[in-house]
mmCIF file of C-alpha atoms in Angstrom:
data_model
loop_
_atom_site.group_PDB
_atom_site.id
_atom_site.type_symbol
_atom_site.label_atom_id
_atom_site.label_comp_id
_atom_site.label_asym_id
_atom_site.label_seq_id
_atom_site.Cartn_x
_atom_site.Cartn_y
_atom_site.Cartn_z
ATOM 1 C CA MET A 1 4.216 22.371 -29.361
ATOM 2 C CA HIS A 2 2.019 24.627 -27.243
ATOM 3 C CA TRP A 3 -0.494 24.237 -24.459
ATOM 4 C CA ASP A 4 -4.087 23.808 -25.653
ATOM 5 C CA TRP A 5 -6.684 24.683 -23.029
ATOM 6 C CA ALA A 6 -9.424 23.017 -25.089
ATOM 7 C CA VAL A 7 -7.575 19.684 -24.873
ATOM 8 C CA ALA A 8 -7.009 20.180 -21.130
ATOM 9 C CA ALA A 9 -10.716 20.859 -20.579
ATOM 10 C CA ASP A 10 -11.657 17.834 -22.688
ATOM 11 C CA VAL A 11 -9.377 15.371 -20.893
ATOM 12 C CA LEU A 12 -9.808 16.655 -17.325
ATOM 13 C CA PRO A 13 -13.128 14.859 -16.579
ATOM 14 C CA ARG A 14 -11.569 11.563 -17.689
ATOM 15 C CA LEU A 15 -8.553 12.187 -15.483
ATOM 16 C CA LEU A 16 -10.722 13.008 -12.473
ATOM 17 C CA ALA A 17 -12.610 9.745 -12.987
ATOM 18 C CA GLY A 18 -9.262 7.970 -13.174
ATOM 19 C CA LEU A 19 -8.143 9.749 -9.995
ATOM 20 C CA VAL A 20 -11.180 8.355 -8.182
ATOM 21 C CA VAL A 21 -10.152 4.829 -9.231
ATOM 22 C CA THR A 22 -6.575 5.545 -8.142
ATOM 23 C CA VAL A 23 -7.673 6.702 -4.692
ATOM 24 C CA GLN A 24 -10.033 3.729 -4.328
ATOM 25 C CA ALA A 25 -7.310 1.258 -5.287
ATOM 26 C CA THR A 26 -4.876 2.936 -2.886
ATOM 27 C CA PHE A 27 -7.155 2.837 0.142
ATOM 28 C CA VAL A 28 -8.512 -0.668 -0.443
ATOM 29 C CA GLY A 29 -4.971 -1.904 -1.124
ATOM 30 C CA ALA A 30 -3.745 -0.162 2.035
ATOM 31 C CA ILE A 31 -6.430 -1.768 4.199
ATOM 32 C CA LEU A 32 -5.422 -5.143 2.799
ATOM 33 C CA ALA A 33 -1.717 -4.378 3.277
ATOM 34 C CA TYR A 34 -2.226 -3.349 6.901
ATOM 35 C CA ALA A 35 -4.378 -6.376 7.764
ATOM 36 C CA LEU A 36 -2.072 -8.857 6.029
ATOM 37 C CA GLY A 37 1.005 -7.055 7.332
ATOM 38 C CA LEU A 38 -0.131 -7.412 10.942
ATOM 39 C CA GLY A 39 -0.919 -11.102 10.457
ATOM 40 C CA LEU A 40 2.388 -11.656 8.700
ATOM 41 C CA ALA A 41 4.288 -9.911 11.493
ATOM 42 C CA VAL A 42 2.684 -12.134 14.118
ATOM 43 C CA LEU A 43 3.441 -15.264 12.090
ATOM 44 C CA LYS A 44 7.077 -14.244 11.560
ATOM 45 C CA MET A 45 7.390 -13.778 15.338
ATOM 46 C CA SER A 46 5.897 -17.215 16.035
ATOM 47 C CA HIS A 47 7.667 -19.445 18.555
ATOM 48 C CA SER A 48 7.431 -22.232 15.984
ATOM 49 C CA ARG A 49 10.593 -22.086 13.892
ATOM 50 C CA LEU A 50 8.844 -23.775 10.986
ATOM 51 C CA VAL A 51 6.089 -21.139 10.919
ATOM 52 C CA SER A 52 8.415 -18.171 11.372
ATOM 53 C CA PHE A 53 10.907 -19.507 8.805
ATOM 54 C CA THR A 54 8.197 -20.233 6.216
ATOM 55 C CA PHE A 55 6.518 -16.842 6.439
ATOM 56 C CA TYR A 56 9.816 -14.960 6.644
ATOM 57 C CA TRP A 57 10.969 -16.385 3.308
ATOM 58 C CA LEU A 58 7.519 -16.031 1.758
ATOM 59 C CA SER A 59 7.629 -12.358 2.723
ATOM 60 C CA GLU A 60 11.125 -11.986 1.315
ATOM 61 C CA PHE A 61 10.113 -13.621 -1.960
ATOM 62 C CA ILE A 62 7.219 -11.208 -2.450
ATOM 63 C CA ARG A 63 9.244 -8.184 -1.391
ATOM 64 C CA ARG A 64 12.232 -9.015 -3.610
ATOM 65 C CA THR A 65 10.211 -9.501 -6.794
ATOM 66 C CA PRO A 66 8.802 -6.555 -8.776
ATOM 67 C CA LEU A 67 5.227 -5.486 -8.166
ATOM 68 C CA LEU A 68 4.675 -5.390 -11.924
ATOM 69 C CA VAL A 69 5.545 -9.092 -12.236
ATOM 70 C CA GLN A 70 3.157 -9.914 -9.400
ATOM 71 C CA LEU A 71 0.358 -7.958 -11.089
ATOM 72 C CA TYR A 72 0.935 -9.837 -14.340
ATOM 73 C CA PHE A 73 0.847 -13.142 -12.473
ATOM 74 C CA LEU A 74 -2.446 -12.306 -10.743
ATOM 75 C CA PHE A 75 -4.177 -11.044 -13.882
ATOM 76 C CA TYR A 76 -2.662 -13.031 -16.739
ATOM 77 C CA VAL A 77 -1.321 -16.269 -15.196
ATOM 78 C CA LEU A 78 -4.037 -17.164 -12.675
ATOM 79 C CA PRO A 79 -6.691 -17.563 -15.410
ATOM 80 C CA ASP A 80 -4.616 -20.480 -16.746
ATOM 81 C CA LEU A 81 -5.204 -22.074 -13.336
ATOM 82 C CA GLY A 82 -8.922 -21.387 -13.468
ATOM 83 C CA ILE A 83 -8.847 -18.275 -11.262
ATOM 84 C CA PHE A 84 -10.286 -15.164 -12.898
ATOM 85 C CA LEU A 85 -9.993 -11.729 -11.288
ATOM 86 C CA SER A 86 -11.235 -8.394 -12.546
ATOM 87 C CA PRO A 87 -8.485 -5.841 -13.290
ATOM 88 C CA PHE A 88 -9.361 -3.757 -10.225
ATOM 89 C CA VAL A 89 -9.493 -6.745 -7.863
ATOM 90 C CA ALA A 90 -6.199 -8.123 -9.213
ATOM 91 C CA GLY A 91 -4.612 -4.695 -8.815
ATOM 92 C CA VAL A 92 -5.816 -4.245 -5.258
ATOM 93 C CA ILE A 93 -4.676 -7.749 -4.262
ATOM 94 C CA GLY A 94 -1.294 -7.113 -5.873
ATOM 95 C CA LEU A 95 -0.830 -3.823 -4.032
ATOM 96 C CA GLY A 96 -2.024 -5.331 -0.754
ATOM 97 C CA LEU A 97 0.202 -8.409 -0.925
ATOM 98 C CA HIS A 98 3.272 -6.493 -2.042
ATOM 99 C CA PHE A 99 3.052 -3.751 0.563
ATOM 100 C CA ALA A 100 2.025 -6.177 3.318
ATOM 101 C CA THR A 101 5.614 -7.415 3.305
ATOM 102 C CA TYR A 102 6.782 -3.883 4.121
ATOM 103 C CA THR A 103 4.099 -3.033 6.662
ATOM 104 C CA SER A 104 4.784 -6.336 8.421
ATOM 105 C CA GLU A 105 8.246 -5.045 9.328
ATOM 106 C CA VAL A 106 6.683 -1.874 10.746
ATOM 107 C CA PHE A 107 4.275 -3.940 12.830
ATOM 108 C CA ARG A 108 7.029 -6.298 13.957
ATOM 109 C CA ALA A 109 9.246 -3.429 15.113
ATOM 110 C CA GLY A 110 6.344 -1.797 16.941
ATOM 111 C CA ILE A 111 5.366 -5.004 18.706
ATOM 112 C CA GLU A 112 8.944 -5.758 19.715
ATOM 113 C CA ASN A 113 9.253 -2.265 21.211
ATOM 114 C CA VAL A 114 6.492 -2.997 23.729
ATOM 115 C CA PRO A 115 8.269 -3.726 27.050
ATOM 116 C CA LYS A 116 8.335 -7.390 28.048
ATOM 117 C CA GLY A 117 6.829 -6.400 31.362
ATOM 118 C CA GLN A 118 3.558 -5.689 29.555
ATOM 119 C CA TRP A 119 3.357 -9.309 28.420
ATOM 120 C CA GLU A 120 4.075 -10.489 31.953
ATOM 121 C CA ALA A 121 1.446 -8.140 33.358
ATOM 122 C CA ALA A 122 -1.141 -9.549 30.951
ATOM 123 C CA ARG A 123 -0.264 -13.099 32.013
ATOM 124 C CA SER A 124 -0.563 -12.142 35.682
ATOM 125 C CA LEU A 125 -4.084 -10.865 34.975
ATOM 126 C CA ASN A 126 -4.936 -14.203 33.333
ATOM 127 C CA TYR A 127 -5.634 -12.563 29.981
ATOM 128 C CA THR A 128 -6.154 -14.870 27.055
ATOM 129 C CA THR A 129 -3.858 -14.532 24.028
ATOM 130 C CA ALA A 130 -6.516 -12.546 22.186
ATOM 131 C CA GLN A 131 -7.059 -10.226 25.161
ATOM 132 C CA THR A 132 -3.324 -9.703 25.538
ATOM 133 C CA TRP A 133 -3.002 -8.616 21.926
ATOM 134 C CA THR A 134 -6.124 -6.462 21.731
ATOM 135 C CA ARG A 135 -6.070 -4.855 25.198
ATOM 136 C CA VAL A 136 -2.388 -4.578 26.031
ATOM 137 C CA ILE A 137 0.072 -4.996 23.156
ATOM 138 C CA LEU A 138 -1.547 -3.443 20.080
ATOM 139 C CA PRO A 139 -2.897 -0.302 21.835
ATOM 140 C CA GLN A 140 0.703 0.496 22.818
ATOM 141 C CA ALA A 141 2.385 -0.698 19.640
ATOM 142 C CA ILE A 142 0.189 0.888 16.967
ATOM 143 C CA PRO A 143 0.436 4.673 17.666
ATOM 144 C CA PRO A 144 4.199 4.897 16.917
ATOM 145 C CA MET A 145 3.587 2.880 13.733
ATOM 146 C CA ILE A 146 1.166 5.424 12.264
ATOM 147 C CA PRO A 147 3.766 7.723 10.606
ATOM 148 C CA PRO A 148 5.614 4.949 8.697
ATOM 149 C CA LEU A 149 2.319 3.328 7.749
ATOM 150 C CA ALA A 150 1.151 6.690 6.391
ATOM 151 C CA ASN A 151 4.347 6.935 4.344
ATOM 152 C CA TYR A 152 3.651 3.529 2.799
ATOM 153 C CA LEU A 153 0.145 4.732 1.930
ATOM 154 C CA ILE A 154 1.673 7.616 -0.046
ATOM 155 C CA THR A 155 4.151 5.258 -1.716
ATOM 156 C CA MET A 156 1.318 2.947 -2.702
ATOM 157 C CA PHE A 157 -0.572 5.885 -4.219
ATOM 158 C CA LYS A 158 2.436 6.710 -6.388
ATOM 159 C CA GLU A 159 2.748 3.064 -7.507
ATOM 160 C CA THR A 160 -0.803 2.855 -8.859
ATOM 161 C CA PRO A 161 0.238 3.708 -12.467
ATOM 162 C CA LEU A 162 1.539 0.133 -12.615
ATOM 163 C CA LEU A 163 -2.084 -1.003 -12.586
ATOM 164 C CA ALA A 164 -2.340 0.299 -16.145
ATOM 165 C CA ALA A 165 -0.390 -2.812 -17.170
ATOM 166 C CA ILE A 166 -3.414 -4.947 -16.265
ATOM 167 C CA THR A 167 -5.912 -2.561 -17.913
ATOM 168 C CA VAL A 168 -7.129 -0.734 -14.797
ATOM 169 C CA VAL A 169 -8.249 2.705 -15.989
ATOM 170 C CA GLU A 170 -6.683 4.683 -13.161
ATOM 171 C CA LEU A 171 -5.296 8.201 -13.467
ATOM 172 C CA PHE A 172 -2.276 7.434 -15.639
ATOM 173 C CA ASN A 173 -4.074 4.965 -17.880
ATOM 174 C CA ALA A 174 -6.961 7.385 -18.425
ATOM 175 C CA ALA A 175 -4.437 9.916 -19.718
ATOM 176 C CA ASN A 176 -2.614 7.294 -21.761
ATOM 177 C CA ILE A 177 -5.798 6.117 -23.479
ATOM 178 C CA TYR A 178 -6.729 9.702 -24.360
ATOM 179 C CA SER A 179 -3.225 10.518 -25.587
ATOM 180 C CA ASN A 180 -3.040 7.452 -27.800
ATOM 181 C CA SER A 181 -6.500 8.171 -29.222
ATOM 182 C CA PHE A 182 -5.977 11.854 -30.052
ATOM 183 C CA TYR A 183 -2.162 12.052 -30.244
ATOM 184 C CA LYS A 184 -2.158 14.733 -27.562
ATOM 185 C CA TYR A 185 0.390 14.090 -24.828
ATOM 186 C CA LEU A 186 1.429 17.443 -23.343
ATOM 187 C CA GLU A 187 -1.827 18.354 -21.638
ATOM 188 C CA PRO A 188 -2.904 14.890 -20.369
ATOM 189 C CA MET A 189 0.476 13.901 -18.938
ATOM 190 C CA THR A 190 1.071 17.336 -17.413
ATOM 191 C CA LEU A 191 -2.308 17.191 -15.711
ATOM 192 C CA VAL A 192 -1.550 13.677 -14.439
ATOM 193 C CA GLY A 193 1.596 14.984 -12.764
ATOM 194 C CA ALA A 194 -0.309 17.943 -11.326
ATOM 195 C CA LEU A 195 -3.070 15.730 -9.905
ATOM 196 C CA PHE A 196 -0.558 13.344 -8.345
ATOM 197 C CA LEU A 197 1.165 16.316 -6.725
ATOM 198 C CA LEU A 198 -2.167 17.753 -5.599
ATOM 199 C CA VAL A 199 -2.812 14.591 -3.578
ATOM 200 C CA SER A 200 0.675 13.457 -2.578
ATOM 201 C CA ILE A 201 2.106 16.762 -1.293
ATOM 202 C CA PRO A 202 -0.648 17.397 1.322
ATOM 203 C CA SER A 203 -0.452 13.708 2.236
ATOM 204 C CA ALA A 204 3.310 13.988 2.740
ATOM 205 C CA TYR A 205 2.860 16.994 5.031
ATOM 206 C CA ALA A 206 0.204 15.075 6.966
ATOM 207 C CA ALA A 207 2.658 12.184 7.405
ATOM 208 C CA ILE A 208 5.341 14.609 8.641
ATOM 209 C CA TRP A 209 2.852 16.092 11.120
ATOM 210 C CA LEU A 210 1.965 12.630 12.404
ATOM 211 C CA GLU A 211 5.645 11.739 12.774
ATOM 212 C CA ARG A 212 6.336 14.886 14.806
ATOM 213 C CA LYS A 213 3.232 14.397 16.917
ATOM 214 C CA TYR A 214 4.124 10.865 17.960
ATOM 215 C CA ALA A 215 7.804 11.777 18.370
ATOM 216 C CA ARG A 216 6.759 14.369 20.973
ATOM 217 C CA GLN A 217 4.580 11.816 22.748
ATOM 218 C CA ASN A 218 7.515 9.409 22.990
#
């Protein structure tokens, strides 16, 4: 077995197209995970025990089951219930729901770290609930959350090969399709690893920089 540059040149455009899908799925899934995670954090902190209990255990159920099983449910089981999703949409929803349970804990910790006096100050200014959250609590809570949220973004990027199970032609699946068609595995899979490293290593250093930056501010 030896490296064939002709095979590498042939498969590279397909891998780059797959990388674009991978990055798209990661960022759309992350936006969904952050939005749902914030909402889930607020619901789990609700003063209503029924609401907080329900969403706590819903979060635990999603977090304690494998992402792969959730992807299969969204893509293969929901059609039996009359709900049809494209592979990409099912993959993005799966990533967003799964990682929302993790980001919700980041949001919850950040919100709880805001001094209680800030809530009291907002009440003394007659702020509405929405104004309290948007003008007082979240502006103070979110900056320290940025490093861990960035780390989850990187983790989500590395989990995207699971989308191949529901036929999304992302980076790994693009290589897998080529390898199974031409029985060439060395070059495609090596390039997949290299492309993942090319994106994830700079991203990891960016996350470290963010962590140090906000550590100095605190």
